[in-house]
PDB file of C-alpha atoms in Angstrom:
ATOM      1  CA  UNK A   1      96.749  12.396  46.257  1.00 58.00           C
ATOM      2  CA  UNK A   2      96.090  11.687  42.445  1.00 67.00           C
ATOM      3  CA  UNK A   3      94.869  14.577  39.994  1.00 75.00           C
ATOM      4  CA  UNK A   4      91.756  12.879  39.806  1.00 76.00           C
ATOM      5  CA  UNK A   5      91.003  12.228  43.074  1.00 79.00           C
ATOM      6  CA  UNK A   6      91.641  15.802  43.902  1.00 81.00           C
ATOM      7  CA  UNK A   7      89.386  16.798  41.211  1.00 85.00           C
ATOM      8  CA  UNK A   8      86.787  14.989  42.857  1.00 85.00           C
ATOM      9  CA  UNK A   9      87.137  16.261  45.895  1.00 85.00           C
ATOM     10  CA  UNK A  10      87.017  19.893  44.791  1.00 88.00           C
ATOM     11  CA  UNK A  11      83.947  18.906  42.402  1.00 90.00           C
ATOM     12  CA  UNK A  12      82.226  17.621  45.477  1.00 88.00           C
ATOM     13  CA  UNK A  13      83.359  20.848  47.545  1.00 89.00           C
ATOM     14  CA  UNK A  14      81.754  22.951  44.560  1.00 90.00           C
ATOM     15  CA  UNK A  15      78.587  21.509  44.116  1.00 90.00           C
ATOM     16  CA  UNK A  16      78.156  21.844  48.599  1.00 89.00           C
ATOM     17  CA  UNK A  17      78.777  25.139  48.106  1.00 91.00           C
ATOM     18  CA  UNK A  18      76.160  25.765  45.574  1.00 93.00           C
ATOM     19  CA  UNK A  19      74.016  24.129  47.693  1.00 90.00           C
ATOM     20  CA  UNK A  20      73.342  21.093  45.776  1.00 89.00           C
ATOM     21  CA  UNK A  21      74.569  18.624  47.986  1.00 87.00           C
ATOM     22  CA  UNK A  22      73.735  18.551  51.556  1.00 91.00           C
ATOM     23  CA  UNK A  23      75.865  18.447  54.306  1.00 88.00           C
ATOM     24  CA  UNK A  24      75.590  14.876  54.944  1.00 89.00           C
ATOM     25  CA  UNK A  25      76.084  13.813  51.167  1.00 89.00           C
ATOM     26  CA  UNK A  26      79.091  15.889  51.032  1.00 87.00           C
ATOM     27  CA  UNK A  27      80.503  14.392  54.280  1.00 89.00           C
ATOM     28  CA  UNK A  28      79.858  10.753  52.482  1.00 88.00           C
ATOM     29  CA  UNK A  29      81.445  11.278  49.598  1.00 87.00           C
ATOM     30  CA  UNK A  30      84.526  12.976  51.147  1.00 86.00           C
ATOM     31  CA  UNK A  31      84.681   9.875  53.296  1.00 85.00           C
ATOM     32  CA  UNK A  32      84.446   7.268  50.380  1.00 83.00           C
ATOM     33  CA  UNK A  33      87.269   9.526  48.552  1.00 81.00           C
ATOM     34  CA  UNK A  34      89.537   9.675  51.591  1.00 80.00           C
ATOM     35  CA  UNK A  35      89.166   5.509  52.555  1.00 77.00           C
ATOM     36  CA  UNK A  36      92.105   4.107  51.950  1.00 69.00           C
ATOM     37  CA  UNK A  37      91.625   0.463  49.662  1.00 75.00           C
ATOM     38  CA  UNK A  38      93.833  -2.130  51.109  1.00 83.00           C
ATOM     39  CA  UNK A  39      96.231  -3.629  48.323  1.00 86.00           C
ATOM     40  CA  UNK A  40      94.863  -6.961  49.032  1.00 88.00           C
ATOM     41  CA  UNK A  41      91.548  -5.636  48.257  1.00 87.00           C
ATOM     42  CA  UNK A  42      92.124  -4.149  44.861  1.00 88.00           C
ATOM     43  CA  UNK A  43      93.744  -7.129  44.203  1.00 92.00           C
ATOM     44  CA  UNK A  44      91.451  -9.278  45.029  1.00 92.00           C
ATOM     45  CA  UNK A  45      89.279  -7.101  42.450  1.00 91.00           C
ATOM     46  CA  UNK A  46      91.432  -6.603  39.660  1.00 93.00           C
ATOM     47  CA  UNK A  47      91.548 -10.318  39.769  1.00 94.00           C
ATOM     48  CA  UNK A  48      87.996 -10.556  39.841  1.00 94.00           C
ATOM     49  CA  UNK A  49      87.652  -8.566  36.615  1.00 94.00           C
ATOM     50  CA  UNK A  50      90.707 -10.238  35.109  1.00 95.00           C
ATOM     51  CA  UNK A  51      88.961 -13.489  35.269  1.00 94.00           C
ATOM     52  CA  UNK A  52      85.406 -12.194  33.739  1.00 95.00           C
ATOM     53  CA  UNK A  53      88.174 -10.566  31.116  1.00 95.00           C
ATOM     54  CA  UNK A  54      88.996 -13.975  29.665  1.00 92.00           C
ATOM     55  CA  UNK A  55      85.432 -14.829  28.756  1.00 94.00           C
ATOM     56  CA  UNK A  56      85.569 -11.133  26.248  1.00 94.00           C
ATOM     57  CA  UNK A  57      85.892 -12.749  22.845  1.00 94.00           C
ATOM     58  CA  UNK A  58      88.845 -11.124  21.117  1.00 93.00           C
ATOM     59  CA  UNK A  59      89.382 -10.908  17.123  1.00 93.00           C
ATOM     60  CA  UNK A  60      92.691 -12.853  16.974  1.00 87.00           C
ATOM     61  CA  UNK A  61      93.595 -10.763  13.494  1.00 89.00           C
ATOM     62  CA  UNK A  62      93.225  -7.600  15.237  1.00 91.00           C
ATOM     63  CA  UNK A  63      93.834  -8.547  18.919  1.00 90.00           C
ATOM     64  CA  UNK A  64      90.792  -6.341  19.492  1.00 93.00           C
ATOM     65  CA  UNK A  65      87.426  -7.052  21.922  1.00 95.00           C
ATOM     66  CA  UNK A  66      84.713  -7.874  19.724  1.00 96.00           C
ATOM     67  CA  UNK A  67      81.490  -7.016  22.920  1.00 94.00           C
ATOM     68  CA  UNK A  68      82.285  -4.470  25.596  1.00 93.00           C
ATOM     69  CA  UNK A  69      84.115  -4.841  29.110  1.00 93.00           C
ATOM     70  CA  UNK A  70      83.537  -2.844  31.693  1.00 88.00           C
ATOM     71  CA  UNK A  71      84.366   0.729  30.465  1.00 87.00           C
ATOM     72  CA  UNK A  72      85.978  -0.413  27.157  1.00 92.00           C
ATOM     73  CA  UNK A  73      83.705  -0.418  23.871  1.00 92.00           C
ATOM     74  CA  UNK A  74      83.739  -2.869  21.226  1.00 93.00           C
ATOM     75  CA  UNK A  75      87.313  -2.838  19.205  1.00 94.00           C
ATOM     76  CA  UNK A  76      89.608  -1.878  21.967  1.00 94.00           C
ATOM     77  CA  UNK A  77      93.216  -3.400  21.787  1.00 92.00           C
ATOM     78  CA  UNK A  78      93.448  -6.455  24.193  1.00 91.00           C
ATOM     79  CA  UNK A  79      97.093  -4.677  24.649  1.00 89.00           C
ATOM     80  CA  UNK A  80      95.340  -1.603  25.727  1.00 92.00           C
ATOM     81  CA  UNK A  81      93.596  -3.679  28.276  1.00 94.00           C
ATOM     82  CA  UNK A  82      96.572  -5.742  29.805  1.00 91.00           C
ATOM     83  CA  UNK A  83      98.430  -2.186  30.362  1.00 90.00           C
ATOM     84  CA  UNK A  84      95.541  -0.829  32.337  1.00 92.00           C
ATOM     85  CA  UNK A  85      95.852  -4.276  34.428  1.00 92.00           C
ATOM     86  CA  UNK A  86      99.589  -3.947  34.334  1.00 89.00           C
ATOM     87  CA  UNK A  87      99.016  -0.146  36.126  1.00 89.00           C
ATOM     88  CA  UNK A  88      97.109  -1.473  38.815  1.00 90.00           C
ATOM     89  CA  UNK A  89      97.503  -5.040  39.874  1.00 91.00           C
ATOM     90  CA  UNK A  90     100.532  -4.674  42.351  1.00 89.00           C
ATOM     91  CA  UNK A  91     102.170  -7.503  40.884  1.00 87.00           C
ATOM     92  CA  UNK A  92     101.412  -7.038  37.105  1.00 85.00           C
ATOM     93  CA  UNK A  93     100.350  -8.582  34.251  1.00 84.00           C
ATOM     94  CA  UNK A  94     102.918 -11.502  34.089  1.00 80.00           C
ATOM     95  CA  UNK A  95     101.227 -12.201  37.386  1.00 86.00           C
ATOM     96  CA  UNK A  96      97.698 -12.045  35.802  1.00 90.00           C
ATOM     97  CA  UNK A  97      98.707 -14.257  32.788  1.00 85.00           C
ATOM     98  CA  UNK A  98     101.063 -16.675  34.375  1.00 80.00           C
ATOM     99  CA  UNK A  99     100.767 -17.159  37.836  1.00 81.00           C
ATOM    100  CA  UNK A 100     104.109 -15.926  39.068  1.00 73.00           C
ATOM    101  CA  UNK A 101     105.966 -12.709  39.232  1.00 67.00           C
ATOM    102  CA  UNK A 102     108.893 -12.414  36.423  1.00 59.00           C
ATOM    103  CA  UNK A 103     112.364 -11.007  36.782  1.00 63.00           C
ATOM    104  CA  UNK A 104     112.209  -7.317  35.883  1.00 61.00           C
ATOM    105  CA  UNK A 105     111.758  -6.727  32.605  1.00 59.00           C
ATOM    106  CA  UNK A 106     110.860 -10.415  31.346  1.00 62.00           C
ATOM    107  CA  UNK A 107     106.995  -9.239  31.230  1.00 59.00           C
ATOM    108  CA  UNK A 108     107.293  -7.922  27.684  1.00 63.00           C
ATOM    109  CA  UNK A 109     109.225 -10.741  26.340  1.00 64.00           C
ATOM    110  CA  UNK A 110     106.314 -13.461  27.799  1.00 65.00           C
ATOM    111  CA  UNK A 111     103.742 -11.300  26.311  1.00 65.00           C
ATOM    112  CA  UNK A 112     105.731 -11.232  22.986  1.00 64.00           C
ATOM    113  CA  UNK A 113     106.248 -14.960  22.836  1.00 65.00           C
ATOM    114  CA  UNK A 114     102.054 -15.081  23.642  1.00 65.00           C
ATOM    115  CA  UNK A 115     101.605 -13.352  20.070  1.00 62.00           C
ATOM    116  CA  UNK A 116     102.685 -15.936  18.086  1.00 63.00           C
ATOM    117  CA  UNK A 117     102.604 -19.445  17.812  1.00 60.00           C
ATOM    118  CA  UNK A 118     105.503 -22.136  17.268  1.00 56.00           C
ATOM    119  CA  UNK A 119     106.682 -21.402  13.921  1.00 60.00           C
ATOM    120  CA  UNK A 120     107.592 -24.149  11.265  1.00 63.00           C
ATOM    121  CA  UNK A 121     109.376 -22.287   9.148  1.00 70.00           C
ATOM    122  CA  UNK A 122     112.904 -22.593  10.233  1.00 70.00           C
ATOM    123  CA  UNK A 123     114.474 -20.777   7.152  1.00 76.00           C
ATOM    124  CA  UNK A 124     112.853 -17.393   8.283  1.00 79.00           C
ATOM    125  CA  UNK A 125     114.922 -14.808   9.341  1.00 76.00           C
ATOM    126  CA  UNK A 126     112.270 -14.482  12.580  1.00 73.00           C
ATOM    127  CA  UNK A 127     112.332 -18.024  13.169  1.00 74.00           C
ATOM    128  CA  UNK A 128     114.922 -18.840  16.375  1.00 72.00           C
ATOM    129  CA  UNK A 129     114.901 -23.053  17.355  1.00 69.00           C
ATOM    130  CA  UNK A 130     111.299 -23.035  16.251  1.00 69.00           C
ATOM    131  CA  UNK A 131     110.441 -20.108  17.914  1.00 73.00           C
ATOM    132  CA  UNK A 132     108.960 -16.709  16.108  1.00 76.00           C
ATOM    133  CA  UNK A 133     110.750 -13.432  17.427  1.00 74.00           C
ATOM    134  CA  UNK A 134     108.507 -11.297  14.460  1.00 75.00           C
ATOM    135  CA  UNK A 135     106.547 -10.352  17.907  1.00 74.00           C
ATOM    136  CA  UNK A 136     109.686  -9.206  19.729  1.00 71.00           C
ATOM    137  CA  UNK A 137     111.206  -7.284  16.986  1.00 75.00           C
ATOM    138  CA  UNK A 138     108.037  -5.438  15.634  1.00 75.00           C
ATOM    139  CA  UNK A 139     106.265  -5.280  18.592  1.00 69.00           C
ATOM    140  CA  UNK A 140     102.848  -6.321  16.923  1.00 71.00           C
ATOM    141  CA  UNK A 141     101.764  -9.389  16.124  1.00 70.00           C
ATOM    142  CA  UNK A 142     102.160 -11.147  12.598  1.00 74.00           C
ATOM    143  CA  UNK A 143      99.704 -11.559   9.879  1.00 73.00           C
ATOM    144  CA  UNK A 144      99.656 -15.308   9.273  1.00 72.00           C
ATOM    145  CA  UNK A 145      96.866 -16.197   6.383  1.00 72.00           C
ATOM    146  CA  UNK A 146      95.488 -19.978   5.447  1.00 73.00           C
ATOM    147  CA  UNK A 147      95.992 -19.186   2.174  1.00 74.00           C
ATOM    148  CA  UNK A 148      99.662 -17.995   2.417  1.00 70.00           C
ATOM    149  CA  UNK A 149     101.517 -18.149   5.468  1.00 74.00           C
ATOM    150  CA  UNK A 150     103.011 -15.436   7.207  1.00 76.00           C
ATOM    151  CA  UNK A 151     102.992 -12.324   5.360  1.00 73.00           C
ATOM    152  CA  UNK A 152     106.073 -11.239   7.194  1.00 73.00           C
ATOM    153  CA  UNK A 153     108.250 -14.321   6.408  1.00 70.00           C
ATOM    154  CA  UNK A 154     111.290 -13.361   5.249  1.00 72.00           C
ATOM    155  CA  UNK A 155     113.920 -16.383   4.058  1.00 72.00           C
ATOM    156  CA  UNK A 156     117.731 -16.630   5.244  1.00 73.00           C
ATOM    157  CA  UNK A 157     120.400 -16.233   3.052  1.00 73.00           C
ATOM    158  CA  UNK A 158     122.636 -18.967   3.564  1.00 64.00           C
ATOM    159  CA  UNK A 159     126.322 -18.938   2.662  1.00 63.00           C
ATOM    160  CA  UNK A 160     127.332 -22.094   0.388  1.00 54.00           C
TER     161      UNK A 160
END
């Protein structure tokens, strides 16, 4: 039994014997706490949520929420958000984003390579065949600007 769940249970425990919940309402909620949620079922509505999740406009600068979701306010990390799914979808994020489930350890790396898009700088230290690892080192996303690129670009020396 979780902490919290056990917290409940003793919260509910308190309050029947202080008398302010009956008999019956204390039986129901002791019941609701002890059903067991079939794995399917959670599932079924963690994909549910995921789904009304990708109509949440998200500042792509800040990789933030710009409206509330559920129990998240305005400004929360999108990353904050895919770890909660990652915790308890029983096949994880990867599943949630792509469809499939990864080889352990290949989440991270997919969600990495989602940061940032094909980069045409191929003299940058971060640039592999046309692909930016900045993500993957860093672990945050790059600041790319209209005006002047990538902020983090950083050229290759080259031996002559």
């Amino acid at each position: 039994m979780t902490a919290l769940k056990s917290k409940a249970f003793d919260t509910a425990y308190g309050l029947y014997n202080r008398d302010v919940l009956s008999s019956s309402d204390y039986e129901v909620i002791r019941e609701g706490l002890e059903e067991i949620e079939t794995l399917r079922d959670r599932d079924e509505a963690l994909e549910e949520m995921w789904r009304q999740f990708a109509d949440v406009p998200v500042d792509p600068k800040t990789e933030c929420i710009e409206e509330q979701f559920f129990g998240w306010g305005s400004g929360v990390s999108r990353e904050e958000i895919w770890h909660w799914f990652d915790q308890r979808h029983s096949k994880g994020i990867a599943y949630l984003l792509y469809g499939t489930t990864p080889e352990p350890g290949a989440t991270m790396l997919m969600y990495y390579k989602s940061l940032c898009d094909s980069c045409g700088t191929s003299d940058c230290v971060y640039n592999c065949a046309g692909e930016c690892r900045y993500p993957m080192v860093f672990h945050r996303v790059p600041i790319i600007t209209d005006e002047n690129g990538c902020r983090h670009y950083a050229r290759k020396e080259v031996d002559d």
